[in-house]
Coordinates of C-alpha atoms in Angstrom, one line a residue:
X389 CA -150.3 -85.6 -105.4
X390 CA -148.1 -82.6 -104.9
X391 CA -144.3 -83.2 -105.3
X392 CA -141.8 -81.3 -103.2
X393 CA -139.2 -79.5 -105.4
X394 CA -135.6 -80.4 -104.9
X395 CA -133.8 -77.1 -104.4
X396 CA -131.7 -78.3 -101.4
X397 CA -128.7 -79.5 -103.5
X398 CA -128.2 -76.4 -105.6
X399 CA -129.3 -73.6 -103.4
X400 CA -127.5 -74.3 -100.1
X401 CA -124.3 -72.6 -99.4
X402 CA -121.2 -74.7 -99.3
X403 CA -120.1 -75.8 -96.0
X404 CA -117.3 -73.8 -94.3
X405 CA -114.2 -75.6 -93.3
X406 CA -112.2 -74.6 -90.2
X407 CA -108.6 -73.8 -90.6
X408 CA -106.1 -74.4 -87.9
X409 CA -104.6 -71.3 -86.3
X410 CA -100.8 -71.5 -86.4
X411 CA -98.6 -69.8 -84.0
X412 CA -96.1 -67.4 -85.5
X413 CA -93.9 -67.5 -82.5
X414 CA -91.6 -70.5 -81.9
X415 CA -91.9 -72.5 -78.7
X416 CA -88.9 -73.0 -76.5
X417 CA -89.0 -76.8 -77.1
X418 CA -88.8 -76.3 -80.9
X419 CA -86.0 -73.8 -80.5
X420 CA -84.0 -76.2 -78.3
X421 CA -84.5 -79.1 -80.8
X422 CA -83.4 -76.9 -83.7
X423 CA -80.4 -75.7 -81.8
X424 CA -79.4 -79.2 -81.0
X425 CA -79.6 -80.4 -84.6
X426 CA -77.6 -77.3 -85.7
X427 CA -74.9 -78.1 -83.2
X428 CA -74.6 -81.7 -84.3
X429 CA -74.3 -80.7 -87.9
X430 CA -71.7 -78.1 -87.1
X431 CA -69.7 -80.7 -85.1
X432 CA -69.7 -83.0 -88.2
X433 CA -68.6 -80.1 -90.4
X434 CA -65.8 -79.0 -88.1
X435 CA -64.4 -82.4 -87.5
X436 CA -61.0 -83.0 -88.9
X437 CA -61.1 -84.5 -92.3
X438 CA -59.6 -88.0 -92.8
X439 CA -58.1 -88.7 -96.1
X440 CA -58.9 -92.3 -97.2
X441 CA -56.7 -93.8 -99.9
X442 CA -57.6 -96.9 -101.7
X443 CA -55.0 -99.6 -102.0
X444 CA -55.0 -101.3 -105.3
X445 CA -54.9 -105.1 -105.0
X446 CA -52.0 -106.8 -106.5
X447 CA -53.2 -109.2 -109.1
X448 CA -51.2 -112.3 -109.7
X449 CA -50.3 -113.1 -113.3
X450 CA -51.3 -116.6 -114.1
X451 CA -49.4 -118.5 -116.7
X452 CA -51.1 -121.2 -118.7
X453 CA -49.8 -124.7 -118.4
X454 CA -48.4 -126.0 -121.5
X455 CA -50.3 -128.9 -122.9
X456 CA -48.6 -131.6 -124.9
X457 CA -50.3 -133.6 -127.5
X458 CA -50.7 -137.2 -126.5
X459 CA -48.7 -139.8 -128.3
X460 CA -50.5 -141.4 -131.2
X461 CA -48.8 -144.7 -130.5
X462 CA -51.2 -145.4 -127.6
X463 CA -54.4 -144.7 -129.7
X464 CA -56.5 -147.7 -130.7
X465 CA -57.2 -148.5 -134.3
X466 CA -60.6 -147.9 -135.9
X467 CA -61.3 -151.6 -136.1
X468 CA -60.6 -152.1 -132.4
X469 CA -62.7 -149.0 -131.6
X470 CA -65.6 -150.5 -133.6
X471 CA -65.3 -153.9 -131.8
X472 CA -65.2 -152.1 -128.5
X473 CA -68.5 -150.3 -129.4
X474 CA -70.1 -153.7 -130.3
X475 CA -69.0 -155.2 -127.0
X476 CA -70.3 -152.3 -125.0
X477 CA -73.7 -152.5 -126.9
X478 CA -73.9 -156.3 -126.1
X479 CA -73.3 -155.5 -122.4
X480 CA -75.9 -152.8 -122.5
X481 CA -78.5 -155.2 -124.0
X482 CA -77.7 -157.8 -121.4
X483 CA -78.2 -155.3 -118.5
X484 CA -81.5 -154.1 -120.0
X485 CA -82.7 -157.7 -120.3
X486 CA -81.9 -158.4 -116.7
X487 CA -83.6 -155.1 -115.6
X488 CA -86.8 -156.1 -117.4
X489 CA -86.7 -159.6 -115.8
X490 CA -86.2 -158.1 -112.3
X491 CA -89.1 -155.7 -112.9
X492 CA -91.3 -158.6 -114.1
X493 CA -90.5 -160.6 -110.9
X494 CA -91.2 -157.6 -108.7
X495 CA -94.5 -157.0 -110.5
X496 CA -95.6 -160.6 -110.0
X497 CA -94.6 -160.4 -106.3
X498 CA -96.6 -157.3 -105.7
X499 CA -99.7 -158.5 -107.7
X500 CA -100.2 -161.4 -105.2
X501 CA -101.0 -158.8 -102.5
X502 CA -103.4 -156.6 -104.7
X503 CA -105.8 -159.4 -105.7

């Protein structure tokens, strides 16, 4: 069978694109708009200049409070401190034991509804 040659892609001339025609004369609308902008700019430039001075804030000078060392007469002895730690640890253990017993009671109560 005869096959048609593919010359169309390389032999055709490139497509011409249209360019817009621009007017070299300015329209009355554009002139009026430009004149308006120029007037506004000129008014800003001709306006009297206001000098702005910055006022420095007055900072207050803070003085530190004098701290006195606490009296050593009111401090507890190391043996009393150690006994206080032991007592607090016993209270802690009691509270944890009561928490575990309360959670156990709550679990037993809830289990009766799940079975």
